[in-house]
CSV table of C-alpha atoms in Angstrom, one decimal:
chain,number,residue,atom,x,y,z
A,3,UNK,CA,0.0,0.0,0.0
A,4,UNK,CA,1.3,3.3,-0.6
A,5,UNK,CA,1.4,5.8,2.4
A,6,UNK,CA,-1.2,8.6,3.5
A,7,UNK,CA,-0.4,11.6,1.1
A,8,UNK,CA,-1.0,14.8,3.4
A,9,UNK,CA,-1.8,18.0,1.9
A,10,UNK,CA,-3.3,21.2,2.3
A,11,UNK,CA,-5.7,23.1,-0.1
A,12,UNK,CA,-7.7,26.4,-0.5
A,13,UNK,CA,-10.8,26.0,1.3
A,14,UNK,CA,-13.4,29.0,2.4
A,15,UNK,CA,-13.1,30.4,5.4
A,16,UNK,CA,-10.6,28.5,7.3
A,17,UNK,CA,-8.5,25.8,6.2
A,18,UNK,CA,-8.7,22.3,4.9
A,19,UNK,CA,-6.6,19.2,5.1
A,20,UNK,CA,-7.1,16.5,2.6
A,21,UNK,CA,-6.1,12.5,2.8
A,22,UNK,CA,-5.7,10.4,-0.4
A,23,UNK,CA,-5.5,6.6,-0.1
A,24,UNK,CA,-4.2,4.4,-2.6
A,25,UNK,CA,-7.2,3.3,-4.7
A,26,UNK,CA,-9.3,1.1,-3.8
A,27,UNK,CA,-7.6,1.2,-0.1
A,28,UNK,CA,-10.0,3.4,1.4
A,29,UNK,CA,-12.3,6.7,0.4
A,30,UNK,CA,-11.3,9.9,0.0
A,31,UNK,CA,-11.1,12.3,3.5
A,32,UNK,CA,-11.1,16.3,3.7
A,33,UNK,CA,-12.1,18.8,6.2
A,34,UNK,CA,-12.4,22.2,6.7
A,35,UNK,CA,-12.0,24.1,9.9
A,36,UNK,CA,-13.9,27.4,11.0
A,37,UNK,CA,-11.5,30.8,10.7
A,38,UNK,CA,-11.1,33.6,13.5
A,39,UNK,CA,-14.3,35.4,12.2
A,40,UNK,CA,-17.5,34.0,10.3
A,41,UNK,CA,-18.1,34.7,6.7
A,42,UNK,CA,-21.5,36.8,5.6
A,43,UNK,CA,-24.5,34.0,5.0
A,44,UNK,CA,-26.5,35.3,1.2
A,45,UNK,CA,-29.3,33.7,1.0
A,46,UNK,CA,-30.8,34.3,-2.3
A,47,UNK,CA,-34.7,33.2,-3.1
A,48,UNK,CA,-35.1,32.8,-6.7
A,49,UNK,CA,-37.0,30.3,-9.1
A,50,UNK,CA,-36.5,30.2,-13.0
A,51,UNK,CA,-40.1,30.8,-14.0
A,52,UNK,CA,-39.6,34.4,-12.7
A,53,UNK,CA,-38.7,36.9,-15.0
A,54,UNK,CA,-36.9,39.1,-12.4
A,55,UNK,CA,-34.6,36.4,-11.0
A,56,UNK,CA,-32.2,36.1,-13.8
A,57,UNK,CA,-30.3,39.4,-12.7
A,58,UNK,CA,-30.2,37.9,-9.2
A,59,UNK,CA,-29.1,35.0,-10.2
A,60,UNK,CA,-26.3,36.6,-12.1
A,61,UNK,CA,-25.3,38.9,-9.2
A,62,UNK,CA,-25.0,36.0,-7.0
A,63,UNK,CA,-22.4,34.1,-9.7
A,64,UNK,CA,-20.2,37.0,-8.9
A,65,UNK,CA,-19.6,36.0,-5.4
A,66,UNK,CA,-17.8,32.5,-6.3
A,67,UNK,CA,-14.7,32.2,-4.8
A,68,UNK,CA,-14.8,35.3,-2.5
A,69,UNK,CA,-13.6,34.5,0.9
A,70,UNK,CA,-15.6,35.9,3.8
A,71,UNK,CA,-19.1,35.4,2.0
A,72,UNK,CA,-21.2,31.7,1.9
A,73,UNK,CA,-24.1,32.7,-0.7
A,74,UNK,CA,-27.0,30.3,-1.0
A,75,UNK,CA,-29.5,29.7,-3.7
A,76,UNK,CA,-32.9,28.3,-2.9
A,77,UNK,CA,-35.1,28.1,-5.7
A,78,UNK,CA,-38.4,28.4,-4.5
A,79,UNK,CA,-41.8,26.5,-6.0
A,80,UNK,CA,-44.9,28.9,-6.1
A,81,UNK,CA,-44.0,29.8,-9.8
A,82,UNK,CA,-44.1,26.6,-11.1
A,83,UNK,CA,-48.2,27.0,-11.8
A,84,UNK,CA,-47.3,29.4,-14.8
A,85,UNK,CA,-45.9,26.8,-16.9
A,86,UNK,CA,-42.3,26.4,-16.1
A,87,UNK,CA,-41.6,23.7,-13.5
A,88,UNK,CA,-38.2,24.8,-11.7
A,89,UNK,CA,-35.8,21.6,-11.6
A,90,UNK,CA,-34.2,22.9,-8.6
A,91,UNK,CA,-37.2,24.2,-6.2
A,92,UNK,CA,-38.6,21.6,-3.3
A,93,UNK,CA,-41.0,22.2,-1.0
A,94,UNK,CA,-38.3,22.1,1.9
A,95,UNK,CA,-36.6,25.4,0.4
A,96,UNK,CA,-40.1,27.2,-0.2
A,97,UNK,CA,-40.7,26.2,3.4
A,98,UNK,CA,-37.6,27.8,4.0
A,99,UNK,CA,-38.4,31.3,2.7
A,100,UNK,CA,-41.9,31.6,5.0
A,101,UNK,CA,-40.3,30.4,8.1
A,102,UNK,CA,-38.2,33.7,7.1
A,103,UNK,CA,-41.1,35.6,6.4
A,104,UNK,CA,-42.4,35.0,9.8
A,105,UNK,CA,-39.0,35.7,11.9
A,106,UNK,CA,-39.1,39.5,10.0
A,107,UNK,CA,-42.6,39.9,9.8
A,108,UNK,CA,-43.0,40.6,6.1
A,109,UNK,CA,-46.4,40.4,4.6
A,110,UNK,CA,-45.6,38.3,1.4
A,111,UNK,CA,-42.7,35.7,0.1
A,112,UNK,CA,-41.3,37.3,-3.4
A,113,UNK,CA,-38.9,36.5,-6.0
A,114,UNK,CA,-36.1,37.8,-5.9
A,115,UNK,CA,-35.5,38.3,-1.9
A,116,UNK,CA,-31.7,38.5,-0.8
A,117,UNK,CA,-31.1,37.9,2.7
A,118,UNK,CA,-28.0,38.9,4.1
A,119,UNK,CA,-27.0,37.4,7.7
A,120,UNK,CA,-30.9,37.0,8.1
A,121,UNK,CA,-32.1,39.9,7.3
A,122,UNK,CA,-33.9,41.5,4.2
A,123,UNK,CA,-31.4,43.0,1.9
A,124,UNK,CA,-32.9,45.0,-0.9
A,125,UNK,CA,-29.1,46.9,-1.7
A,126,UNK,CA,-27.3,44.1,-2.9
A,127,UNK,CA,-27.9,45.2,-7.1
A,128,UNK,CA,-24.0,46.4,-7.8
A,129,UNK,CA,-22.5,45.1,-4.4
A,130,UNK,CA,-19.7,43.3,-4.0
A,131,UNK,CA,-18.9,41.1,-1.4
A,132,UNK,CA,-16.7,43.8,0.1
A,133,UNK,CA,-20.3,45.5,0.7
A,134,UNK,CA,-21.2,42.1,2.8
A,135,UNK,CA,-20.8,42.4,6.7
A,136,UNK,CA,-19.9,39.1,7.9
A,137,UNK,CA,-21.5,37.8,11.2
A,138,UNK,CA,-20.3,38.9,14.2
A,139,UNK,CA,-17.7,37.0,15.8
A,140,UNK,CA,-19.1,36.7,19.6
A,141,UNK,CA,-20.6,33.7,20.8
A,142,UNK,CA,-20.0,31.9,17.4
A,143,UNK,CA,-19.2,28.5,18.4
A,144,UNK,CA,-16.4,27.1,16.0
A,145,UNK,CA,-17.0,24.4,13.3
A,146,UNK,CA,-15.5,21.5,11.8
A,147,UNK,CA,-16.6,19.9,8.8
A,148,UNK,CA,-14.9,16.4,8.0
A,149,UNK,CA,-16.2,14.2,4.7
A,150,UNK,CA,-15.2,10.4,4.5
A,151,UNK,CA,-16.9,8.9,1.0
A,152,UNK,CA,-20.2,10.4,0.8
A,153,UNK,CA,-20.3,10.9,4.8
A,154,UNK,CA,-20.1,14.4,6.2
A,155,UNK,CA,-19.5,15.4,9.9
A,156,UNK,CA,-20.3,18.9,11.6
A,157,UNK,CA,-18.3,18.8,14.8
A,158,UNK,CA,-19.3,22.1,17.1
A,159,UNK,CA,-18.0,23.9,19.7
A,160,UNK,CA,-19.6,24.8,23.0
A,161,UNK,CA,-21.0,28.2,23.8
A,162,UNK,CA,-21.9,29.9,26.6
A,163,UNK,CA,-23.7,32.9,24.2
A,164,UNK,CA,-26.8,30.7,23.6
A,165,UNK,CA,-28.9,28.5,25.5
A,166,UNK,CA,-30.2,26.5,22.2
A,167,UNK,CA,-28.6,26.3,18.8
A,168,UNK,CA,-30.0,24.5,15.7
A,169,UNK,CA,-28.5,24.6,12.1
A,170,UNK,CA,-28.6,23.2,8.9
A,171,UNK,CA,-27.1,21.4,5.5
A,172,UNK,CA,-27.0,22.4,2.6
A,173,UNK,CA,-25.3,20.7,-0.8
A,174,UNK,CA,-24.6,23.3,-3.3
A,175,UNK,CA,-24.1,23.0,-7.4
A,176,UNK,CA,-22.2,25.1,-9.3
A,177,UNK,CA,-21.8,25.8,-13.1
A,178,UNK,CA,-25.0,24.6,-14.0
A,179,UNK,CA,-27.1,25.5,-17.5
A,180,UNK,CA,-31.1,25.5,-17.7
A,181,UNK,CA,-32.8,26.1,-21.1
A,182,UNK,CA,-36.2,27.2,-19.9
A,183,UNK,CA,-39.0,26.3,-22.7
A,184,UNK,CA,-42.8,27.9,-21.2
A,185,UNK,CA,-43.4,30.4,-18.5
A,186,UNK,CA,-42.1,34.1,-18.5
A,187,UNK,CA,-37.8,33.0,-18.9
A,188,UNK,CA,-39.3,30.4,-22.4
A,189,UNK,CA,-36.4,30.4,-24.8
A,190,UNK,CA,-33.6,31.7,-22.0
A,191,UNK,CA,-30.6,30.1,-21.2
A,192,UNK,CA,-30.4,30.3,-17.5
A,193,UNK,CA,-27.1,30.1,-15.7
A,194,UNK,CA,-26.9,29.1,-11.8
A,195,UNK,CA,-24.3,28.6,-8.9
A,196,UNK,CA,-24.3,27.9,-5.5
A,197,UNK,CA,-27.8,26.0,-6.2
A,198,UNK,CA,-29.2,24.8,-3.0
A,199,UNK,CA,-30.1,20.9,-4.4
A,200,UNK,CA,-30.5,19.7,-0.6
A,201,UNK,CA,-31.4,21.2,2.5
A,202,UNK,CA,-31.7,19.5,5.6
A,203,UNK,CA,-32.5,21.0,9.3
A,204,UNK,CA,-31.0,20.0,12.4
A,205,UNK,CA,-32.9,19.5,15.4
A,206,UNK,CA,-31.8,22.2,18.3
A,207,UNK,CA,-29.4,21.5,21.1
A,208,UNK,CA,-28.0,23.0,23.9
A,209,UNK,CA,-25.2,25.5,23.0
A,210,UNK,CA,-23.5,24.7,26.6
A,211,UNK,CA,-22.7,21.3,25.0
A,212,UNK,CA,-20.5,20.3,22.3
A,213,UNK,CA,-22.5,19.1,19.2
A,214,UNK,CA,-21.9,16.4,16.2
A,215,UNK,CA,-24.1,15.9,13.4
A,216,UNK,CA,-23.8,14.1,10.3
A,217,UNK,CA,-25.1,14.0,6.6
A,218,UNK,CA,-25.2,11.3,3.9
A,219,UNK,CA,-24.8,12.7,0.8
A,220,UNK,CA,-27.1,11.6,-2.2
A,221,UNK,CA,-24.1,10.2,-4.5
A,222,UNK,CA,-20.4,10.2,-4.6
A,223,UNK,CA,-19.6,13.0,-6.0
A,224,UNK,CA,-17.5,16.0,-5.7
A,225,UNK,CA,-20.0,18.3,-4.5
A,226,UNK,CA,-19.5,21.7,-2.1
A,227,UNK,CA,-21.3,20.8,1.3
A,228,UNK,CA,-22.4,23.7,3.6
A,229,UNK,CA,-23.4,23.6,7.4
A,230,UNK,CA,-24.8,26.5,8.9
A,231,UNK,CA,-25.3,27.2,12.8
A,232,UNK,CA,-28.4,29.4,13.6
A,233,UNK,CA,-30.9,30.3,16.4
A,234,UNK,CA,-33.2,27.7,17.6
A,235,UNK,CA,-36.0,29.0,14.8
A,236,UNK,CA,-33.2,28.1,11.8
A,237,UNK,CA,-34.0,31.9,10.5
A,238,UNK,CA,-30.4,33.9,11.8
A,239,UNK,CA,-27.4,32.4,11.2
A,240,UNK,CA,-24.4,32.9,14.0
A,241,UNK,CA,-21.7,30.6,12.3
A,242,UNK,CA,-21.2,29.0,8.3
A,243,UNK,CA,-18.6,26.7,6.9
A,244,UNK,CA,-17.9,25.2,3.4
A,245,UNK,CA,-16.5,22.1,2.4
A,246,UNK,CA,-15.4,21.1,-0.9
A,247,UNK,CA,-13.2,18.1,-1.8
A,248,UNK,CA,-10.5,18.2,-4.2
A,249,UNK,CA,-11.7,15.6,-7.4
């Protein structure tokens, strides 16, 4: 067998070890450490059978490989009644966007909403990521991400800032290409990244304890996983971490 090959790669916000095995020895093992100061959390609400979105859509591209920032694109499913079903909306992501809705009291859900650190941010057209405040630092409990195969673990801190924390997962595409044929975006060529393809809540637990929690990804496949830490309600974020194996 040949021996463990150790080395390090560019990962966002903190840094990331990787482990090769000769093949067929074992699977492939990275993780990813938390930095000194959480990165912003953009969460964008979008579909593709909404003629507004593509801009959005755009403006979030932008923000691909910028350290300090996780962006976040759920693609939400109340357009799909106008002839366009989006391939990448679920009802768990639409979910996702009232629960929000609630926690700031807004009358409606609308396409397209960016929410920055969770909060409704309107500003973002021509912002850069320099324009993007990251989360405070304070009572941010720090994170560990490790992936064995197509297993992923979160390993968390204790804090003494919060009685309850939750959190959640979330796998993200990149590069991808949709040729919309009916609604208002028919005969469009629409480009995504940072596509939210699952999302998966964590139950709460008590912040004064340490805290694992695992994910089985859908296929083996080099994929970028997210966790994010958040109050008990999963609306504000207080800590984010990405993960992304080298092919």
């Amino acid at each position: 067998m040949r021996p463990i090959v150790r080395h390090a790669t560019r990962a966002l916000f903190g840094g990331c070890i990787c482990l090769g095995l000769a093949a067929g020895a074992a699977a492939q093992t990275c993780e990813a450490s938390s930095g000194a100061r959480p990165p912003a959390v953009v969460e964008l609400y979008t579909s593709e059978g909404c003629s507004s979105c593509p801009p959005a859509d755009r403006w979030l591209s932008t923000l691909k490989h910028q350290d300090g920032v996780l962006a976040l694109s759920f693609h939400v499913n109340y357009w799909n009644h106008l002839g366009w079903r989006d391939p990448f909306a679920t009802t768990e992501t639409t979910a996702r966007q009232y629960r929000l809705k609630e926690a700031l009291g807004g009358k409606y859900v609308y396409t397209p909403q960016v929410v920055l650190n969770g909060r409704d941010h309107r500003a973002w057209p021509g912002q850069t990521s320099s324009h993007l405040a990251p989360l405070p630092s304070h009572g941010a409990p720090a994170l560990r991400l490790r992936r064995e195969g197509t297993e992923v673990t979160a390993h968390l801190t204790a804090t003494a800032a919060h009685t309850q924390l939750a959190g959640y997962w979330a796998v993200l595409q990149d590069g991808i290409v949709s040729k919309v044929t009916r609604g208002e975006n028919a005969g469009e060529a629409l480009r995504h990244d940072h596509v939210v393809s699952l999302y998966q809540p964590v139950e709460p637990w008590a912040g004064k304890a340490g805290h694992s929690t695992r994910l089985t990804l859908p296929a083996e496949r080099t994929a970028r996983v997210a966790f994010v830490v958040t109050t008990p309600d999963l609306t504000r974020p207080l800590q984010a971490l990405v993960l992304q194996c080298p092919s």
